[in-house]
Amino acid sequence: MDPLAALLDGPRAHGAFLLRSVLTPPWSLRIEDEAPLTVVSVVRGEAWIVPDAGESVLLGEGDVAIARGPDPYLVADHPSTPPQALILPGQECRTPDGRHLTDYADLGVRTWGTGGPVVLLTGTYGMEGEISKKLLAALPALIVLRAADWPTPLVGLLAGEIGRDVPGQEAVLDRLLDVLLIAALRAWFDRPDTTAPAWYRAHDDPVVGQALRLLQHQPGEPWTVAKLAANTGVSRAALARRFATTVGETPMAYLTGWRLALAADLLRQQPDATIGAVAHQVGYGSAFALSAAFKREFGISPQRYRTA
């Protein structure tokens, strides 16, 4: 899988926090939950997002915003409205002076607020992992996609499903939110004024893109530049030169980084797997070989990384 798909492995496994907020102006929520990634969409009305550092942005109906944590920000009917609620880690809600929140109430299935004309959808991801970090590092603090520039039925689908309480609904909502996030990130990366990460742009190259897919989908293969070149239909020298120019590093350097990021995530996701089993999955011949490479990359052994 590529880093964009791998980003969602953790959230799919652990579930994202998804909530519909129904609000009456004046309203203001200060988000201090330290979540790595949050998706906000306006179903009805409008809302301002006000980062602590950066310009305030007004969202209209159908607009989608992606906020990269852990920095706090305000979501409000107007930038000047004082915060009425603090959203803390674990989605704990408090008043600004630390009391339990009473002005905002449970309004039904996955629905919260004061009631009113403004409806927001918020999906919060608590992903962890080295692959996720690679993608998050490529994102700005706030991404905004306008409904007029990016027409999508996904916001409407999510809004229609969020209030249903039927068997399997959590899985349906997780998948819809995942699709919305991936589609939004792809749309953002594809914009001409966006600096997409090199690995993302490289997928458009017919040779380098194929090489990347082979490395990403088959990390356990005993790859060499020669074997990779044979599979992409070019010479060894041509692949090495083209890959380094497009991606910014050699094929083997990319493969090493990818394997070690995968290994780090597997150590967290598979606590009962031996170091040797993880090594085999990512293309190292032994636990010793993985441990040596892992320590060079992360500064600690795989076992210490897992227990930490």
CSV table of C-alpha atoms in Angstrom, one decimal:
chain,number,residue,atom,x,y,z
A,1,MET,CA,0.0,0.0,0.0
A,2,ASP,CA,1.1,3.6,-0.5
A,3,PRO,CA,1.4,6.1,2.4
A,4,LEU,CA,-2.0,7.7,1.6
A,5,ALA,CA,-3.7,4.3,2.0
A,6,ALA,CA,-1.5,3.3,4.9
A,7,LEU,CA,-2.5,6.4,6.7
A,8,LEU,CA,-5.9,5.0,7.3
A,9,ASP,CA,-4.9,1.5,8.5
A,10,GLY,CA,-4.7,2.7,12.1
A,11,PRO,CA,-7.9,4.7,12.2
A,12,ARG,CA,-9.9,1.9,10.5
A,13,ALA,CA,-8.6,-0.5,13.1
A,14,HIS,CA,-9.3,1.6,16.1
A,15,GLY,CA,-12.3,3.7,14.9
A,16,ALA,CA,-12.5,7.4,14.5
A,17,PHE,CA,-14.5,9.7,16.7
A,18,LEU,CA,-17.4,11.1,14.6
A,19,LEU,CA,-20.0,13.7,15.8
A,20,ARG,CA,-22.7,15.9,14.4
A,21,SER,CA,-23.0,19.3,16.1
A,22,VAL,CA,-26.2,21.3,15.8
A,23,LEU,CA,-25.7,24.9,17.0
A,24,THR,CA,-27.3,28.3,17.4
A,25,PRO,CA,-25.2,31.5,17.2
A,26,PRO,CA,-23.4,32.8,19.0
A,27,TRP,CA,-21.4,29.6,19.6
A,28,SER,CA,-17.7,28.9,19.9
A,29,LEU,CA,-15.7,25.7,20.6
A,30,ARG,CA,-12.0,25.7,21.4
A,31,ILE,CA,-10.4,22.5,20.2
A,32,GLU,CA,-7.5,21.3,22.4
A,33,ASP,CA,-7.8,17.6,21.9
A,34,GLU,CA,-4.3,17.2,20.4
A,35,ALA,CA,-5.7,14.9,17.7
A,36,PRO,CA,-3.3,14.3,14.8
A,37,LEU,CA,-6.0,14.8,12.2
A,38,THR,CA,-9.5,16.2,12.2
A,39,VAL,CA,-12.0,16.5,9.3
A,40,VAL,CA,-14.7,19.2,9.6
A,41,SER,CA,-17.5,19.8,7.1
A,42,VAL,CA,-20.4,22.2,7.1
A,43,VAL,CA,-23.7,20.6,6.3
A,44,ARG,CA,-25.8,23.7,6.9
A,45,GLY,CA,-25.0,27.3,7.7
A,46,GLU,CA,-21.4,28.4,8.1
A,47,ALA,CA,-18.5,28.3,10.5
A,48,TRP,CA,-15.1,29.9,11.1
A,49,ILE,CA,-12.0,28.0,11.8
A,50,VAL,CA,-9.5,30.2,13.7
A,51,PRO,CA,-6.0,28.7,14.3
A,52,ASP,CA,-3.9,30.0,17.1
A,53,ALA,CA,-1.2,30.7,14.4
A,54,GLY,CA,-2.5,31.6,11.0
A,55,GLU,CA,-5.4,33.2,9.2
A,56,SER,CA,-9.1,32.6,10.1
A,57,VAL,CA,-11.1,30.7,7.4
A,58,LEU,CA,-14.8,30.9,6.8
A,59,LEU,CA,-16.4,27.6,5.8
A,60,GLY,CA,-19.7,27.4,3.9
A,61,GLU,CA,-22.1,24.6,3.2
A,62,GLY,CA,-20.4,21.6,1.7
A,63,ASP,CA,-16.9,22.9,2.4
A,64,VAL,CA,-14.4,20.5,4.0
A,65,ALA,CA,-11.5,21.4,6.3
A,66,ILE,CA,-8.7,19.1,7.4
A,67,ALA,CA,-6.8,20.3,10.6
A,68,ARG,CA,-3.5,18.7,11.4
A,69,GLY,CA,-2.8,18.6,15.1
A,70,PRO,CA,-1.7,18.9,17.8
A,71,ASP,CA,-2.0,22.7,17.8
A,72,PRO,CA,-5.3,24.1,19.1
A,73,TYR,CA,-7.8,26.1,17.1
A,74,LEU,CA,-11.3,27.6,17.4
A,75,VAL,CA,-14.4,26.6,15.5
A,76,ALA,CA,-17.1,29.3,15.9
A,77,ASP,CA,-19.9,31.3,14.3
A,78,HIS,CA,-17.5,34.3,14.3
A,79,PRO,CA,-13.8,34.7,15.1
A,80,SER,CA,-14.6,37.2,17.9
A,81,THR,CA,-17.0,35.0,19.8
A,82,PRO,CA,-15.4,33.9,23.1
A,83,PRO,CA,-15.1,30.1,23.6
A,84,GLN,CA,-18.0,28.5,25.3
A,85,ALA,CA,-16.6,25.0,25.5
A,86,LEU,CA,-13.1,23.4,25.5
A,87,ILE,CA,-12.7,20.0,23.7
A,88,LEU,CA,-9.9,18.3,25.5
A,89,PRO,CA,-8.0,15.0,24.8
A,90,GLY,CA,-10.3,12.0,24.9
A,91,GLN,CA,-13.1,14.3,23.7
A,92,GLU,CA,-13.7,15.5,27.2
A,93,CYS,CA,-15.8,18.7,27.2
A,94,ARG,CA,-15.3,21.5,29.8
A,95,THR,CA,-16.2,25.2,30.2
A,96,PRO,CA,-13.3,27.6,29.8
A,97,ASP,CA,-13.0,27.9,33.6
A,98,GLY,CA,-12.8,24.1,33.9
A,99,ARG,CA,-16.3,23.2,34.9
A,100,HIS,CA,-18.4,20.4,33.4
A,101,LEU,CA,-20.2,21.6,30.3
A,102,THR,CA,-24.0,22.0,30.7
A,103,ASP,CA,-25.0,24.4,27.9
A,104,TYR,CA,-24.3,21.7,25.2
A,105,ALA,CA,-26.4,18.6,25.4
A,106,ASP,CA,-26.9,15.2,23.8
A,107,LEU,CA,-29.4,15.6,21.0
A,108,GLY,CA,-29.6,12.1,19.7
A,109,VAL,CA,-27.5,9.5,18.0
A,110,ARG,CA,-24.0,10.9,17.5
A,111,THR,CA,-25.5,14.4,17.8
A,112,TRP,CA,-24.5,17.2,20.2
A,113,GLY,CA,-25.0,20.9,20.7
A,114,THR,CA,-27.6,23.5,21.5
A,115,GLY,CA,-30.0,22.9,18.5
A,116,GLY,CA,-30.3,25.5,15.8
A,117,PRO,CA,-29.6,26.3,12.1
A,118,VAL,CA,-25.9,25.4,11.9
A,119,VAL,CA,-24.9,21.7,11.4
A,120,LEU,CA,-21.3,20.5,11.4
A,121,LEU,CA,-19.8,17.1,10.9
A,122,THR,CA,-16.5,16.4,12.7
A,123,GLY,CA,-14.3,13.3,12.4
A,124,THR,CA,-11.3,13.0,14.7
A,125,TYR,CA,-8.5,10.5,14.0
A,126,GLY,CA,-6.1,9.3,16.7
A,127,MET,CA,-3.7,7.5,14.4
A,128,GLU,CA,-0.2,6.6,15.4
A,129,GLY,CA,2.6,5.1,13.4
A,130,GLU,CA,5.7,5.9,11.3
A,131,ILE,CA,3.9,5.8,8.0
A,132,SER,CA,1.2,8.1,9.2
A,133,LYS,CA,3.9,10.5,10.4
A,134,LYS,CA,5.4,10.6,6.8
A,135,LEU,CA,2.1,11.8,5.4
A,136,LEU,CA,1.2,14.2,8.2
A,137,ALA,CA,4.5,15.9,7.9
A,138,ALA,CA,3.6,16.7,4.3
A,139,LEU,CA,0.4,18.5,5.3
A,140,PRO,CA,-0.1,22.1,6.2
A,141,ALA,CA,-1.8,23.0,9.5
A,142,LEU,CA,-5.1,23.6,7.8
A,143,ILE,CA,-6.5,22.5,4.4
A,144,VAL,CA,-9.7,23.8,3.0
A,145,LEU,CA,-11.6,22.4,0.0
A,146,ARG,CA,-14.5,24.5,-1.3
A,147,ALA,CA,-17.7,22.8,-2.4
A,148,ALA,CA,-17.7,24.9,-5.5
A,149,ASP,CA,-14.2,23.7,-6.5
A,150,TRP,CA,-14.6,20.1,-5.3
A,151,PRO,CA,-18.1,18.8,-5.8
A,152,THR,CA,-18.6,15.5,-3.9
A,153,PRO,CA,-21.5,13.5,-2.7
A,154,LEU,CA,-19.6,12.2,0.3
A,155,VAL,CA,-20.5,15.0,2.7
A,156,GLY,CA,-24.2,14.4,2.0
A,157,LEU,CA,-23.8,10.7,2.4
A,158,LEU,CA,-22.1,11.0,5.7
A,159,ALA,CA,-24.6,13.5,7.0
A,160,GLY,CA,-27.5,11.1,6.0
A,161,GLU,CA,-25.9,8.2,7.7
A,162,ILE,CA,-24.5,9.7,10.9
A,163,GLY,CA,-27.8,9.7,12.8
A,164,ARG,CA,-28.8,6.1,12.0
A,165,ASP,CA,-28.6,3.5,14.8
A,166,VAL,CA,-28.6,0.1,13.0
A,167,PRO,CA,-26.4,-2.9,13.1
A,168,GLY,CA,-23.0,-2.4,11.4
A,169,GLN,CA,-23.4,1.4,11.3
A,170,GLU,CA,-20.1,2.2,13.0
A,171,ALA,CA,-18.3,0.3,10.2
A,172,VAL,CA,-20.3,2.2,7.6
A,173,LEU,CA,-19.5,5.6,9.1
A,174,ASP,CA,-15.8,4.7,9.5
A,175,ARG,CA,-15.6,3.8,5.8
A,176,LEU,CA,-17.4,6.9,4.6
A,177,LEU,CA,-15.2,9.1,6.7
A,178,ASP,CA,-12.1,7.3,5.4
A,179,VAL,CA,-13.2,7.8,1.8
A,180,LEU,CA,-14.0,11.5,2.5
A,181,LEU,CA,-10.6,12.0,4.0
A,182,ILE,CA,-8.7,10.2,1.2
A,183,ALA,CA,-10.7,11.9,-1.5
A,184,ALA,CA,-10.1,15.3,0.1
A,185,LEU,CA,-6.3,14.7,0.4
A,186,ARG,CA,-6.0,13.6,-3.2
A,187,ALA,CA,-7.9,16.6,-4.3
A,188,TRP,CA,-5.6,18.8,-2.3
A,189,PHE,CA,-2.4,17.2,-3.5
A,190,ASP,CA,-3.6,17.4,-7.1
A,191,ARG,CA,-4.1,21.2,-7.0
A,192,PRO,CA,-1.6,23.1,-9.1
A,193,ASP,CA,-0.7,25.4,-6.2
A,194,THR,CA,-0.1,22.6,-3.7
A,195,THR,CA,3.4,21.3,-3.0
A,196,ALA,CA,2.6,17.5,-2.9
A,197,PRO,CA,5.2,15.2,-1.4
A,198,ALA,CA,7.7,13.7,-3.9
A,199,TRP,CA,6.4,10.2,-3.4
A,200,TYR,CA,2.9,11.3,-4.3
A,201,ARG,CA,3.9,13.2,-7.5
A,202,ALA,CA,6.1,10.3,-8.5
A,203,HIS,CA,3.1,8.0,-9.0
A,204,ASP,CA,2.3,10.0,-12.1
A,205,ASP,CA,5.6,8.9,-13.7
A,206,PRO,CA,5.0,5.6,-15.6
A,207,VAL,CA,8.3,4.1,-14.6
A,208,VAL,CA,8.9,5.5,-11.2
A,209,GLY,CA,5.3,5.1,-10.2
A,210,GLN,CA,5.4,1.4,-11.1
A,211,ALA,CA,8.6,1.0,-9.2
A,212,LEU,CA,7.1,2.7,-6.1
A,213,ARG,CA,4.0,0.4,-6.2
A,214,LEU,CA,6.2,-2.7,-6.4
A,215,LEU,CA,8.2,-1.6,-3.4
A,216,GLN,CA,5.2,-0.5,-1.4
A,217,HIS,CA,3.0,-3.5,-2.1
A,218,GLN,CA,5.8,-6.1,-1.9
A,219,PRO,CA,8.3,-4.9,0.7
A,220,GLY,CA,9.3,-8.5,1.6
A,221,GLU,CA,10.7,-9.2,-1.9
A,222,PRO,CA,14.5,-9.3,-2.2
A,223,TRP,CA,14.6,-6.2,-4.3
A,224,THR,CA,17.7,-4.9,-6.1
A,225,VAL,CA,17.9,-2.0,-8.5
A,226,ALA,CA,18.5,-4.5,-11.3
A,227,LYS,CA,15.4,-6.6,-10.4
A,228,LEU,CA,13.3,-3.5,-10.0
A,229,ALA,CA,14.5,-2.2,-13.4
A,230,ALA,CA,13.6,-5.5,-15.0
A,231,ASN,CA,10.1,-5.3,-13.7
A,232,THR,CA,9.7,-1.7,-14.9
A,233,GLY,CA,11.1,-2.3,-18.4
A,234,VAL,CA,14.1,0.1,-18.2
A,235,SER,CA,17.8,-0.2,-17.6
A,236,ARG,CA,19.3,-0.3,-14.2
A,237,ALA,CA,21.0,3.1,-14.7
A,238,ALA,CA,17.9,4.7,-16.2
A,239,LEU,CA,15.7,3.6,-13.3
A,240,ALA,CA,18.3,4.7,-10.6
A,241,ARG,CA,18.7,8.1,-12.2
A,242,ARG,CA,14.9,8.7,-12.9
A,243,PHE,CA,13.9,7.4,-9.4
A,244,ALA,CA,16.4,9.6,-7.6
A,245,THR,CA,15.4,12.7,-9.6
A,246,THR,CA,11.7,12.2,-9.1
A,247,VAL,CA,11.5,10.9,-5.5
A,248,GLY,CA,14.6,12.6,-4.1
A,249,GLU,CA,16.4,9.4,-3.0
A,250,THR,CA,17.6,6.2,-4.5
A,251,PRO,CA,15.3,3.1,-4.8
A,252,MET,CA,17.2,1.2,-2.1
A,253,ALA,CA,17.2,4.2,0.3
A,254,TYR,CA,13.4,4.6,-0.2
A,255,LEU,CA,12.9,0.8,0.3
A,256,THR,CA,14.9,0.8,3.5
A,257,GLY,CA,12.9,3.7,4.9
A,258,TRP,CA,9.6,2.1,3.9
A,259,ARG,CA,10.5,-1.3,5.4
A,260,LEU,CA,11.6,0.2,8.7
A,261,ALA,CA,8.4,2.4,8.9
A,262,LEU,CA,6.3,-0.7,8.2
A,263,ALA,CA,8.3,-2.7,10.8
A,264,ALA,CA,7.7,0.1,13.4
A,265,ASP,CA,4.0,0.0,12.8
A,266,LEU,CA,3.8,-3.8,12.9
A,267,LEU,CA,5.6,-3.8,16.2
A,268,ARG,CA,2.7,-1.8,17.6
A,269,GLN,CA,-0.1,-3.5,15.8
A,270,GLN,CA,1.1,-7.1,16.4
A,271,PRO,CA,2.3,-7.2,20.0
A,272,ASP,CA,2.6,-11.0,20.0
A,273,ALA,CA,4.6,-11.3,16.8
A,274,THR,CA,8.3,-12.0,17.3
A,275,ILE,CA,11.0,-9.6,16.0
A,276,GLY,CA,11.9,-12.3,13.5
A,277,ALA,CA,8.4,-12.6,12.2
A,278,VAL,CA,8.2,-8.8,11.7
A,279,ALA,CA,11.6,-8.9,10.0
A,280,HIS,CA,10.4,-11.6,7.6
A,281,GLN,CA,7.2,-9.5,6.7
A,282,VAL,CA,9.2,-6.5,5.7
A,283,GLY,CA,12.1,-8.1,3.9
A,284,TYR,CA,14.8,-8.6,6.4
A,285,GLY,CA,16.4,-12.0,6.6
A,286,SER,CA,16.7,-12.2,10.4
A,287,ALA,CA,15.8,-10.5,13.6
A,288,PHE,CA,19.4,-9.4,14.0
A,289,ALA,CA,19.4,-7.7,10.5
A,290,LEU,CA,16.2,-5.8,11.3
A,291,SER,CA,17.4,-4.8,14.8
A,292,ALA,CA,20.6,-3.4,13.4
A,293,ALA,CA,18.9,-1.3,10.7
A,294,PHE,CA,16.1,-0.3,13.1
A,295,LYS,CA,18.5,1.0,15.7
A,296,ARG,CA,20.3,3.0,13.1
A,297,GLU,CA,17.0,4.6,12.0
A,298,PHE,CA,15.2,5.1,15.3
A,299,GLY,CA,18.1,5.1,17.9
A,300,ILE,CA,16.5,2.2,19.9
A,301,SER,CA,16.0,-1.5,19.4
A,302,PRO,CA,12.7,-2.9,18.0
A,303,GLN,CA,11.9,-4.4,21.5
A,304,ARG,CA,12.4,-1.1,23.3
A,305,TYR,CA,10.4,0.7,20.6
A,306,ARG,CA,7.5,-1.7,21.1
A,307,THR,CA,7.5,-1.4,24.9
A,308,ALA,CA,7.9,2.3,24.8
